[in-house]
Structures are given as C-alpha cells and as structure tokens.
Coordinates of C-alpha atoms in Angstrom, one line a residue:
Chain A
X852 CA 0.0 0.1 0.1
X853 CA 0.9 3.4 -0.3
X854 CA -0.2 5.6 2.6
X855 CA -1.8 8.5 1.7
X856 CA -4.8 9.0 3.8
X857 CA -6.5 10.1 7.0
X858 CA -5.8 7.5 9.9
X859 CA -7.6 7.8 13.1
X860 CA -5.7 8.0 16.4
X861 CA -7.9 5.3 18.0
X862 CA -9.7 2.6 16.2
X863 CA -13.0 4.3 15.8
X864 CA -13.2 6.6 13.1
X865 CA -14.5 9.9 14.0
X866 CA -17.5 11.5 12.0
X867 CA -17.2 15.1 10.7
X868 CA -20.5 15.4 9.2
X869 CA -21.8 18.9 9.1
X870 CA -18.5 20.1 10.6
X871 CA -16.8 23.2 9.8
X872 CA -13.1 22.5 8.9
X873 CA -10.3 25.1 9.4
X874 CA -7.0 24.7 7.8
X875 CA -3.9 26.7 7.2
X876 CA -2.3 27.2 3.5
X877 CA 1.5 26.6 4.5
X878 CA 2.4 30.5 3.3
X879 CA 4.3 33.1 3.7
X880 CA 5.4 33.9 7.5
X881 CA 3.4 30.8 8.3
X882 CA 0.5 33.0 9.6
X883 CA -2.2 30.5 9.0
X884 CA -0.5 27.6 10.6
X885 CA 0.3 30.2 13.9
X886 CA -3.5 31.0 14.0
X887 CA -4.6 27.1 13.7
X888 CA -2.2 26.8 16.6
X889 CA -4.1 29.6 18.7
X890 CA -7.3 27.8 18.0
X891 CA -6.2 24.0 18.8
X892 CA -4.6 25.3 22.2
X893 CA -7.4 27.6 23.0
X894 CA -10.2 25.7 22.4
X895 CA -8.8 22.5 24.1
X896 CA -9.4 20.4 21.1
X897 CA -8.7 16.8 21.2
X898 CA -6.5 14.9 18.3
X899 CA -8.5 12.4 16.3
X900 CA -6.1 11.4 13.6
X901 CA -3.2 12.0 11.1
X902 CA -3.0 12.8 7.4
X903 CA -0.1 10.3 6.5
X904 CA 1.1 11.6 3.2
X905 CA 4.5 11.6 1.5
X906 CA 3.8 15.1 0.2
X907 CA 4.9 16.5 3.2
X908 CA 8.6 16.6 4.7
X909 CA 8.7 14.4 7.9
X910 CA 8.9 16.0 11.4
X911 CA 8.2 14.8 14.7
X912 CA 8.1 16.5 18.0
X913 CA 6.4 16.4 21.7
X914 CA 3.0 17.8 22.4
X915 CA 3.1 21.5 21.2
X916 CA 0.3 22.3 23.0
X917 CA 1.6 21.0 26.2
X918 CA 0.4 22.9 29.5
X919 CA 2.2 21.0 32.0
X920 CA 4.7 18.1 32.6
X921 CA 2.2 15.4 32.4
X922 CA 0.9 16.0 29.0
X923 CA 4.3 17.1 27.6
X924 CA 5.3 13.5 26.5
X925 CA 3.1 12.9 23.2
X926 CA 4.4 12.4 19.8
X927 CA 3.0 14.7 17.0
X928 CA 3.2 14.4 13.3
X929 CA 3.3 16.9 10.2
X930 CA -0.6 16.8 9.5
X931 CA -3.1 16.1 12.2
X932 CA -6.7 16.6 12.8
X933 CA -8.6 17.9 16.1
X934 CA -12.1 18.2 16.7
X935 CA -14.1 20.1 19.2
X936 CA -17.7 18.1 18.7
X937 CA -19.7 20.6 21.1
X938 CA -19.0 23.4 18.4
X939 CA -18.9 21.0 15.5
X940 CA -15.3 22.1 14.4
X941 CA -12.6 20.2 12.9
X942 CA -9.1 21.6 12.4
X943 CA -6.4 20.4 10.4
X944 CA -3.1 21.6 11.4
X945 CA -0.1 21.0 8.9
X946 CA 3.5 21.3 10.6
X947 CA 5.9 20.8 7.5
X948 CA 6.5 22.3 4.1
X949 CA 4.9 20.4 1.1
X950 CA 7.7 18.9 -1.2
X951 CA 7.7 21.2 -3.9
X952 CA 7.2 18.5 -6.5
X953 CA 3.9 17.3 -4.9
X954 CA 1.8 20.2 -4.5
X955 CA -0.7 19.1 -6.9
X956 CA -1.1 15.9 -5.4
X957 CA -1.4 17.3 -1.8
X958 CA -4.2 19.4 -3.1
X959 CA -5.8 16.8 -4.9
X960 CA -5.6 14.8 -1.6
X961 CA -7.2 17.3 0.6
X962 CA -10.0 18.0 -1.8
X963 CA -11.0 14.6 -2.0
X964 CA -10.9 14.0 1.7
X965 CA -12.9 17.3 2.3
X966 CA -15.5 15.7 0.0
X967 CA -15.4 12.1 1.4
X968 CA -15.8 13.7 5.0
X969 CA -18.8 15.7 4.5
X970 CA -17.8 18.9 6.0
X971 CA -20.2 21.7 5.8
X972 CA -17.8 24.1 4.9
X973 CA -13.9 24.9 5.0
X974 CA -12.0 27.9 6.0
X975 CA -8.3 28.0 4.7
X976 CA -6.4 30.4 6.6
X977 CA -3.6 31.9 4.4
X978 CA -1.3 34.8 3.9
X979 CA 0.4 36.6 0.9
X980 CA 3.5 38.7 0.1
X981 CA 2.8 42.4 1.2
X982 CA 5.3 43.8 -1.2
X983 CA 3.4 42.3 -4.0
X984 CA 0.1 44.1 -3.5
X985 CA -1.0 46.4 -6.1
X986 CA -2.3 50.1 -5.7
X987 CA -5.8 49.0 -4.7
X988 CA -4.6 46.3 -2.1
X989 CA -2.2 49.0 -0.4
X990 CA -5.3 50.7 1.1
X991 CA -7.0 49.7 4.5
X992 CA -7.3 46.4 6.3
X993 CA -4.5 43.8 5.2
X994 CA -7.2 41.2 5.5
X995 CA -8.9 39.8 2.5
X996 CA -11.9 37.2 1.5
X997 CA -12.4 34.5 -1.2
X998 CA -15.9 32.9 -1.2
X999 CA -16.5 30.0 -3.5
X1000 CA -19.9 30.3 -5.3
X1001 CA -21.6 27.3 -3.1
X1002 CA -20.6 28.8 -0.1
X1003 CA -21.6 32.3 -1.1
X1004 CA -24.9 30.9 -1.8
X1005 CA -25.5 30.0 2.0
X1006 CA -23.4 32.7 3.6
X1007 CA -24.1 35.9 1.8
X1008 CA -25.8 37.5 4.6
X1009 CA -23.0 36.9 7.3
X1010 CA -20.6 38.0 4.8
X1011 CA -22.2 41.6 4.4
X1012 CA -22.5 42.0 8.1
X1013 CA -18.6 41.1 8.2
X1014 CA -18.0 44.0 6.1
X1015 CA -14.9 42.0 4.7
X1016 CA -13.0 43.0 1.4
X1017 CA -13.0 40.6 -1.3
X1018 CA -9.2 39.7 -2.7
X1019 CA -8.7 41.8 -5.7
X1020 CA -8.3 40.1 -9.0
X1021 CA -5.0 42.1 -10.8
X1022 CA -4.6 42.6 -14.4
X1023 CA -2.3 40.2 -15.9
X1024 CA -0.1 42.9 -17.4
X1025 CA -0.6 45.9 -15.1
X1026 CA -0.5 49.2 -17.0
X1027 CA -1.7 47.9 -20.3
X1028 CA -5.3 48.1 -21.2
X1029 CA -5.9 44.9 -23.3
X1030 CA -9.6 44.2 -23.6
X1031 CA -8.6 40.5 -24.2
X1032 CA -6.9 40.0 -20.9
X1033 CA -9.3 39.4 -17.8
X1034 CA -8.0 40.1 -14.4
X1035 CA -6.9 37.3 -12.5
X1036 CA -6.8 35.8 -9.1
X1037 CA -3.0 35.9 -8.0
X1038 CA -2.0 35.2 -4.4
X1039 CA 2.0 35.2 -4.3
X1040 CA 3.7 33.3 -1.7
X1041 CA 0.1 31.5 -0.8
X1042 CA 1.4 28.2 -1.6
X1043 CA -1.7 25.9 -2.4
X1044 CA -4.2 28.6 -1.6
X1045 CA -5.0 29.6 -5.1
X1046 CA -5.0 26.2 -6.4
X1047 CA -7.1 24.7 -3.4
X1048 CA -9.7 27.7 -4.1
X1049 CA -10.1 27.0 -7.8
X1050 CA -10.3 23.4 -7.4
X1051 CA -13.2 24.0 -4.7
X1052 CA -14.9 26.2 -7.2
X1053 CA -14.7 23.7 -9.9
X1054 CA -15.8 20.7 -7.7
X1055 CA -18.7 23.0 -6.0
X1056 CA -17.3 22.7 -2.5
X1057 CA -18.3 25.3 0.0
X1058 CA -14.7 26.8 0.7
X1059 CA -13.5 30.4 2.1
X1060 CA -10.1 31.7 2.0
X1061 CA -9.3 34.3 4.8
X1062 CA -5.9 35.8 4.0
X1063 CA -3.5 38.4 5.1
X1064 CA -0.8 40.7 3.4
X1065 CA 2.5 40.0 5.4
X1066 CA 6.0 40.3 5.4
X1067 CA 8.2 37.6 7.0
X1068 CA 9.6 38.3 10.4
X1069 CA 7.7 38.1 13.8
X1070 CA 4.4 37.0 12.4
X1071 CA 2.7 36.4 15.8
X1072 CA 0.7 39.7 15.3
X1073 CA -0.5 38.8 11.9
X1074 CA -1.6 35.6 13.5
X1075 CA -3.6 37.2 16.0
X1076 CA -5.2 39.7 13.4
X1077 CA -6.3 36.7 11.2
X1078 CA -7.7 34.6 14.0
X1079 CA -9.6 37.4 15.2
X1080 CA -11.1 38.0 11.9
X1081 CA -12.1 34.1 11.6
X1082 CA -13.4 34.5 15.3
X1083 CA -15.7 37.3 14.2
X1084 CA -17.2 35.2 11.8
X1085 CA -17.2 32.0 13.3
X1086 CA -17.4 33.1 17.2
X1087 CA -15.1 30.2 18.4
X1088 CA -14.1 32.0 21.5
X1089 CA -16.7 34.0 23.4
X1090 CA -16.1 37.5 23.9
X1091 CA -19.0 39.0 25.8
X1092 CA -17.6 42.3 26.5
X1093 CA -17.0 42.9 22.8
X1094 CA -13.3 43.3 23.2
X1095 CA -10.9 41.3 21.0
X1096 CA -10.7 37.8 22.8
X1097 CA -7.5 36.8 24.9
X1098 CA -5.7 33.9 23.3
X1099 CA -3.2 31.9 25.1
X1100 CA 0.2 31.2 23.5
X1101 CA 0.9 27.5 23.0
X1102 CA 4.1 26.1 24.4
X1103 CA 5.7 25.3 21.0
X1104 CA 5.9 29.1 20.2
X1105 CA 8.6 29.6 22.8
X1106 CA 12.0 30.4 21.4
X1107 CA 10.8 31.3 18.0
X1108 CA 13.9 33.2 17.3
X1109 CA 16.4 30.8 18.6
X1110 CA 17.9 30.0 21.8
X1111 CA 18.6 32.2 24.7
X1112 CA 21.8 34.2 24.9
X1113 CA 24.8 32.0 26.3
X1114 CA 26.1 33.6 29.4
X1115 CA 29.6 32.6 28.3
X1116 CA 29.6 35.7 26.0
X1117 CA 29.9 38.3 29.1
Chain B
X1064 CA 24.3 26.8 2.4
X1065 CA 27.5 26.6 4.4
X1066 CA 28.2 28.0 7.2
X1067 CA 31.2 29.7 8.6
X1068 CA 32.6 26.4 9.7
X1069 CA 32.1 24.7 6.5
X1070 CA 28.9 22.3 7.5
X1071 CA 26.2 22.3 4.5
X1072 CA 22.7 23.2 6.1
X1073 CA 19.6 22.8 4.1
X1074 CA 17.7 25.9 5.0
X1075 CA 14.2 27.0 3.9
X1076 CA 13.0 30.4 3.2
X1077 CA 9.8 30.9 5.2
X1078 CA 8.4 32.7 1.7
X1079 CA 6.7 29.8 0.1
X1080 CA 7.2 29.3 -3.7
X1081 CA 4.7 30.2 -6.0
X1082 CA 2.1 28.1 -7.4
X1083 CA 3.5 27.3 -10.8
X1084 CA -0.1 26.3 -11.8
X1085 CA -0.1 28.7 -14.7
X1086 CA 2.9 27.3 -16.5
X1087 CA 2.1 24.6 -19.1
X1088 CA 3.7 21.5 -18.9
X1089 CA 4.6 20.0 -22.2
X1090 CA 5.2 16.4 -23.0
X1091 CA 8.8 16.6 -22.8
X1092 CA 8.8 18.3 -19.4
X1093 CA 6.7 15.5 -18.2
X1094 CA 9.1 12.7 -19.4
X1095 CA 12.0 14.3 -17.7
X1096 CA 10.4 14.9 -14.4
X1097 CA 9.1 11.3 -14.6
X1098 CA 12.3 9.8 -15.3
X1099 CA 13.8 11.9 -12.7
X1100 CA 11.3 10.6 -10.3
X1101 CA 12.2 7.1 -11.3
X1102 CA 16.0 7.6 -10.7
X1103 CA 15.1 9.1 -7.3
X1104 CA 13.3 5.8 -6.0
X1105 CA 15.1 3.6 -3.3
X1106 CA 15.8 0.3 -4.0
X1107 CA 16.2 -2.5 -1.4
X1108 CA 18.6 -5.3 -2.1
X1109 CA 18.7 -8.2 -0.1
X1110 CA 20.7 -11.1 0.1
X1111 CA 19.5 -14.3 -2.5
X1112 CA 18.1 -16.0 0.9
X1113 CA 16.2 -12.8 2.1
X1114 CA 14.7 -12.0 -0.9
X1115 CA 13.5 -15.4 -1.7
X1116 CA 11.9 -15.5 1.6
X1117 CA 10.3 -12.0 0.9
X1118 CA 9.2 -12.9 -2.5
X1119 CA 6.9 -15.8 -1.3
X1120 CA 4.9 -13.2 0.3
X1121 CA 6.5 -13.6 3.9
X1122 CA 7.9 -10.9 5.9
X1123 CA 10.7 -10.8 8.1
X1124 CA 10.0 -11.7 11.7
X1125 CA 11.8 -8.9 13.6
X1126 CA 11.5 -8.4 17.2
X1127 CA 14.1 -5.3 17.4
X1128 CA 15.2 -3.1 14.7
X1129 CA 17.9 -0.7 15.4
X1130 CA 18.5 2.1 13.0
X1131 CA 21.6 4.3 13.0
X1132 CA 21.7 7.6 11.2
X1133 CA 24.4 9.6 11.2
X1134 CA 28.2 8.8 11.5
X1135 CA 28.5 8.5 15.1
X1136 CA 25.4 6.9 15.6
X1137 CA 26.6 3.9 12.7
X1138 CA 30.2 3.9 13.9
X1139 CA 28.9 3.4 17.7
X1140 CA 27.2 0.3 16.3
X1141 CA 30.2 -0.7 14.3
X1142 CA 32.4 -0.5 17.4
X1143 CA 30.2 -1.6 20.1
X1144 CA 27.9 -4.3 18.6
X1145 CA 29.0 -5.2 15.0
X1146 CA 32.5 -6.3 16.2
X1147 CA 31.4 -9.3 17.7
X1148 CA 31.5 -11.1 14.2
X1149 CA 27.9 -12.5 15.0
X1150 CA 26.3 -10.6 12.3
X1151 CA 25.8 -10.9 8.6
X1152 CA 25.1 -8.2 6.2
X1153 CA 21.8 -9.2 4.5
X1154 CA 21.0 -6.2 2.3
X1155 CA 21.3 -2.9 1.4
X1156 CA 19.4 0.0 0.0
X1157 CA 20.4 2.2 -2.7
X1158 CA 19.8 5.8 -2.9
X1159 CA 20.2 8.3 -5.8
X1160 CA 19.8 12.2 -5.2
X1161 CA 21.3 15.4 -5.8
X1162 CA 24.4 14.6 -3.4
X1163 CA 25.3 11.1 -4.6
X1164 CA 28.5 11.3 -5.8
X1165 CA 29.0 9.0 -9.0
X1166 CA 31.6 6.8 -7.2
X1167 CA 29.2 5.5 -4.5
X1168 CA 26.6 4.7 -7.2
X1169 CA 29.0 2.2 -8.9
X1170 CA 30.6 0.5 -5.9
X1171 CA 27.4 -0.9 -4.4
X1172 CA 29.3 -2.9 -2.0
X1173 CA 30.2 0.3 0.2
X1174 CA 26.5 1.2 0.2
X1175 CA 25.9 3.9 2.9
X1176 CA 22.7 2.2 4.1
X1177 CA 23.4 -1.4 5.0
X1178 CA 21.0 -4.0 6.9
X1179 CA 22.6 -6.6 9.3
X1180 CA 21.3 -9.6 11.1
X1181 CA 22.4 -11.3 14.1
X1182 CA 23.6 -15.1 13.2
X1183 CA 22.2 -16.7 16.5
X1184 CA 19.1 -14.5 17.0
X1185 CA 17.8 -13.8 13.2
X1186 CA 15.2 -11.7 14.6
X1187 CA 17.5 -8.7 15.6
X1188 CA 17.9 -6.1 12.4
X1189 CA 20.4 -3.6 12.5
X1190 CA 20.4 -0.9 9.9
X1191 CA 23.4 1.8 9.4
X1192 CA 22.8 4.7 7.3
X1193 CA 25.3 7.5 6.6
X1194 CA 24.2 8.8 3.1
X1195 CA 21.9 11.8 2.7
X1196 CA 18.5 10.6 2.1
X1197 CA 16.6 13.6 0.2
X1198 CA 13.3 14.9 1.7
X1199 CA 10.9 13.5 -0.9
X1200 CA 12.8 10.0 -0.3
X1201 CA 12.4 9.8 3.5
X1202 CA 8.5 8.5 3.7
X1203 CA 9.2 6.2 1.0
X1204 CA 12.5 4.6 2.6
X1205 CA 10.3 4.1 5.8
X1206 CA 7.5 2.7 3.7
X1207 CA 9.5 0.1 1.9
X1208 CA 11.8 -1.0 4.9
X1209 CA 8.8 -1.4 7.2
X1210 CA 6.9 -3.4 4.4
X1211 CA 9.7 -6.1 4.7
X1212 CA 9.0 -6.5 8.3
X1213 CA 6.6 -8.1 10.4
X1214 CA 4.8 -5.6 12.7
X1215 CA 3.7 -8.0 15.6
X1216 CA 6.1 -7.7 18.5
X1217 CA 8.1 -5.3 16.6
X1218 CA 10.3 -2.8 18.6
X1219 CA 12.1 -0.1 17.0
X1220 CA 15.1 2.1 18.1
X1221 CA 16.6 4.8 16.5
X1222 CA 19.9 6.3 17.0
X1223 CA 20.6 9.8 15.6
X1224 CA 23.2 12.5 15.1
X1225 CA 22.5 16.2 15.6
X1226 CA 24.3 19.1 16.2
X1227 CA 23.9 21.1 19.2
X1228 CA 23.4 24.2 17.3
X1229 CA 20.0 22.9 16.4
X1230 CA 19.2 22.2 19.9
X1231 CA 16.9 25.3 21.4
X1232 CA 17.0 26.0 25.2
X1233 CA 16.3 29.3 27.0
X1234 CA 18.7 28.7 29.8
X1235 CA 22.3 27.3 29.0
X1236 CA 23.4 27.1 32.5
X1237 CA 21.0 24.7 33.4
X1238 CA 20.9 22.6 30.2
X1239 CA 23.1 19.4 29.9
X1240 CA 26.5 19.6 28.6
X1241 CA 27.2 18.3 24.9
X1242 CA 27.1 15.3 23.8
X1243 CA 23.7 14.6 25.5
X1244 CA 20.6 12.4 24.5
X1245 CA 17.1 13.3 24.3
X1246 CA 14.2 11.0 23.5
X1247 CA 11.0 10.8 21.6
X1248 CA 8.8 7.8 21.3
X1249 CA 5.4 6.6 19.8
X1250 CA 2.0 6.3 21.9
X1251 CA 2.6 2.4 21.5
X1252 CA 6.1 2.1 23.1
X1253 CA 5.8 1.4 26.8
X1254 CA 9.4 1.3 28.0
X1255 CA 11.3 3.9 30.0
X1256 CA 13.4 6.1 27.8
X1257 CA 17.0 5.8 29.1
X1258 CA 17.1 10.0 28.9
X1259 CA 15.2 13.1 29.3
X1260 CA 12.6 13.5 26.8
X1261 CA 13.1 16.2 23.9
X1262 CA 11.5 19.5 24.9
X1263 CA 9.4 21.9 23.0
X1264 CA 10.3 23.5 20.7
X1265 CA 12.7 21.3 19.5
X1266 CA 11.7 18.7 16.9
X1267 CA 13.1 15.7 15.0
X1268 CA 13.6 15.8 11.3
X1269 CA 14.9 13.6 8.4
X1270 CA 15.0 9.9 8.3
X1271 CA 14.2 9.6 12.2
X1272 CA 11.1 11.6 11.9
X1273 CA 10.2 9.6 9.0
X1274 CA 10.5 6.2 10.9
X1275 CA 8.5 8.0 14.2
X1276 CA 5.7 9.0 11.7
X1277 CA 5.5 5.8 10.1
X1278 CA 5.7 3.8 13.4
X1279 CA 3.0 6.3 15.1
X1280 CA 0.4 6.0 12.4
X1281 CA 0.9 2.3 12.3
X1282 CA 0.9 1.7 16.1
X1283 CA 4.6 0.3 16.3
X1284 CA 6.4 0.7 19.3
X1285 CA 9.2 3.1 18.5
X1286 CA 11.8 5.1 20.4
X1287 CA 14.3 7.7 18.8
X1288 CA 17.4 8.9 20.8
X1289 CA 19.0 12.1 19.5
X1290 CA 22.5 12.9 20.4
X1291 CA 23.2 16.4 20.4
X1292 CA 27.1 17.0 20.0
X1293 CA 29.3 20.0 19.5
X1294 CA 31.9 18.1 17.4
X1295 CA 31.0 17.5 13.7
X1296 CA 33.4 14.4 13.0
X1297 CA 33.4 11.1 14.4
X1298 CA 34.5 10.7 17.9
X1299 CA 34.6 8.3 20.7
X1300 CA 32.9 10.5 23.4
X1301 CA 29.9 11.1 21.3
X1302 CA 29.8 7.3 20.3
X1303 CA 29.7 6.6 23.8
X1304 CA 26.6 8.8 24.6
X1305 CA 24.5 6.1 22.8
X1306 CA 25.4 3.2 25.2
X1307 CA 22.7 3.5 27.5
X1308 CA 20.2 3.4 24.8
X1309 CA 21.5 -0.2 23.9
X1310 CA 22.4 -1.6 27.3
X1311 CA 18.4 -1.2 27.8
X1312 CA 17.8 -3.6 25.0
X1313 CA 19.8 -6.2 27.1
X1314 CA 19.0 -9.6 26.1
X1315 CA 18.6 -9.3 22.5
X1316 CA 21.9 -7.3 21.8
X1317 CA 25.3 -7.9 23.1
X1318 CA 27.2 -4.6 23.8
X1319 CA 31.2 -4.9 23.8
X1320 CA 31.4 -2.2 26.6
X1321 CA 34.9 -1.8 26.3
X1322 CA 36.3 -2.2 22.7
X1323 CA 39.6 -2.0 22.2
X1324 CA 41.5 1.0 21.1
X1325 CA 42.6 -0.5 17.9
X1326 CA 38.8 -0.9 16.8
X1327 CA 38.3 2.5 18.2
X1328 CA 41.0 4.2 16.1
X1329 CA 39.8 2.2 12.9
X1330 CA 36.6 4.0 13.0
X1331 CA 37.3 7.3 14.2
X1332 CA 40.1 8.0 12.5
X1333 CA 38.5 7.5 9.0
X1334 CA 37.8 11.2 8.0
X1335 CA 40.6 12.4 6.1
X1336 CA 41.3 16.0 6.1
X1337 CA 40.0 17.3 2.5
X1338 CA 41.4 20.9 3.2
X1339 CA 43.9 22.3 5.5
X1340 CA 42.2 25.5 5.6
X1341 CA 40.0 24.7 8.3
X1342 CA 41.4 22.2 10.8

C-alpha cells in the first residue's frame, strides 16, 4: 500500500458530518499555521487522527500544546486533525512544508478528503506577500477573503455583516489596457491557496479563504489579526465584553527566534 | 548553504514558492520529470536467501530493529555491536539524489545504508545509514523498509546524530553539556526511555522523523534517541553517549562495553582531512 490517507488515532473513525473544517495553507510567514495553533490550544481540541502522506516533509516532536509536565510527552506528526465536537469544529494543522513537486498531489488529496468527510464548509487560513500588493490592495485592512460560489449561496448575509474585503483580481499586465486579458486571481507566496480555491470552485465545494498580506519576520501579531477575523465570523471564543478575545500562546511558540543568549558571551 | 565552519545546512525560506499552476507543462517536461522521479526511487537489495523469503509473500520476523542515522550513530554500532562477528550483512538500500557522488553509485558494496542480521538471533535487525536521503525520499524509505518487516511484536530503536547548534533552550546554564541524548517515542512504546524527553520547541527531522511518523500511524512501538554533539566528525565520546540506549535492550543485543583502542581508532580516524584551510 502507499499511505496517503487519514488515519484515526484510535480504532473508532470520527464523524465529521456537518463540521466546519479550518485549515492553514503553508504560506509566507506561516500565519495560517500560527493561527491554527491558537485555535487548537485555546479551544482544548483533541486529536482524532493524522493525515499520513508522502507530500509533506517528515518531522516529529513532543506535544506542541503541552500545558504541564504530564501531557508533554506525546508524539506529534506533520499533519494532524483535531476536533471540538460541541462546536462542530474540526481543524487540520499542517506543520511541515509541502514537497515542491507534490503540491498538486497534496491539493488533490485534501480536496478528496474534504469531499469524503462531509464537512459543511472549509475555511483556509492563508497569507500573501505584502510587497506584491498593487495600488488598490495597499489601502485599508490587510485582510481579504475569497468564497466559492457554493459557500456564497449560504453565507451571503453573514458576509455582508462582517464587512470584509474580497481579494482583488489583478490585471495580467499592469498598465496595459487590453480588452482580451481579464484580471486574474493572484496569491503570491500563498502556496496551495489559489489552487485549493479554484479546485473547490470547480468541485462545487463550500470553501472560504481568509488571508492576510504580510512580510516575513515576527508573524505572531499577524496570526492574532487573522484568528480574530475568523472569530468574528465563527464565534469560536466567547468575547461577551465585545473586546478582542485573549488567546493563550501555546508552549511550542517559545524560542521562535532561537535559543537564549549564552552567558559565556559576557 | 554552508556556514562559517563549513557545515552544509539545508535552509528554507519561509516564503513559499509560487504555485506554478499557470505554467503549461509539455510532454517532454513531463517525461523528464517522470524519469527523474524514477531515478530517485529507493531500491532495497537483500541477499538471495532473504529476497527469496520475501518474494514468497513472507515478512521478516523482527523483534528489534535498530536504526543508526549519521556517522557517530553508525560507528557506535560498528564499534560496540558489530565487531562481535555474529552479524551477517543481509542487504542494502540504494539511494540516488542530488548529493550522490558517481563513485558511490558504482561500488554498491560500499553502500551507505546497510542491513545486518544477528546470526544466532535472526529477529534482531540493524541498519546503518550514513548517506544523505533527500526529503522526498524519506517517506518512501520508511514505507519500503517496514513493508519487509512483520509488525507484530516489533520494537524500533533509532539512534541519530544531531548538532547542538540545532538544540533550542532558554537556559544554557542548567541544560546538559554536549554530547547528550534526548528521546521521542510513539504512543505504543511502553518502555522507560533512558534519557530526558525532547523538549518543545525542539523537533526531530530527517529519517528518524520519517520512521517515527510511520511507526506512530501504524501503531509500532518506536523510540528515537537524538544525540546532540558539538563535534562534527566521528569521535569516541559522542559514540559512547549512545551506550545506555542499547544496554536497555539487554538480552537481544550484546554490547561490547569496552572495545579495544585498535577498533576505536579504526572507526574514528577514517575521516581524511580534505582541506587544511579549516583544521
């Protein structure tokens, strides 16, 4: 056999029927992945399985969401699925880059898994190079959305209320006015985001992309911006006082910029 | 990328490559890509007895599979375990990628990925890997090797080299001085690891990670011991760090606890100085 599949953690296969799936695209600044870390660790979601595939670079580590010594020793793999059944929420976390030649295969794998699992909708958290914005994209909020037609059908009202901006299509040849070339969707630095969106359009899947323009660096603030926008829509974390909710930072975010300073230096 | 000290590191840009969806791929490109992919495939070559056994649909009975990745881990096994002459080389894996040198491809006898089996206790299998296995080949390696082994009652121990530069800690003073071991094990592993568990945010990558991933999803008991060392070449102190990991296995593996200096010298001094610029 060639293992390219969802494998449940225990023997019972979980049901995702009518769940909302949130997943990151491995993209510039890892913003989507950081945002997903916040969701998993703050909603105390439990792992239900792995996506075991040759499309991702292997990695392993102990529990990235450990809160105490007792739950620290637990192995984690490059792609795992978590659920919060009471919220009807499932989250796919991807912790490793996709092998470049297998981008397309990975996309197809994800799309067919989404179809087979019966998710009611999928939200892809992503990012795009800030320096590649055109004039119209430079203004206002850095957050953009894309909804597939089948999701738009059921979420048009909610979308209007949120007041988000749709990702602009850009002209293929900026500066040239040519009637033949239609403006096209362009998500530089977004990894599989665009492909996943266009595939979902053709497959008639209800899928949303929520993305943020950013640059590489300390992308933790970007992750908060993105996850707060998602929370405005899905109401994952209660914020009765209408303030922005307080997200706890998971233990795996420590030392993001390397080790401490060796005292021998001084 | 090469560092100031000359080690070659694979470094990612966190900026992700653009989706080359818009590029039309013609037939010739596709053929080249397919051929390249075929060339990068991993092949296992077993000796006639084993391959005959596998061909008839059997899997190797294996109670302990010990995998050593890296020069120090592999030489540790050579010095402390394989010298006892009770081991048969039963096969090797051939791997081709961008870092393979033409010479190593031709002399298959000197493969950098060799499997040994214990003469008296054939259920103990050892594998030494010193070659570079590319990221797209790791998953396949784990899948092909474990496909030859019977999963029931299988215990996997991985020893792997790592640089202390890759070890993240907030506090240098209270952390161990190199070389030291850290462990990571699958959920079905129920033993007591011989050292501290790998702390977040440290991770395991490469072949050890591929093996752990495979074992975790297929419910195989596996433990990986990562040795963080501050010496890049093979050295006896780093090798010795692995000792507790195997003494734990006790009955199935006999450890030559004090190898003769001749043996040690043979395995430590094999790196030739290629340049006297950085001694």
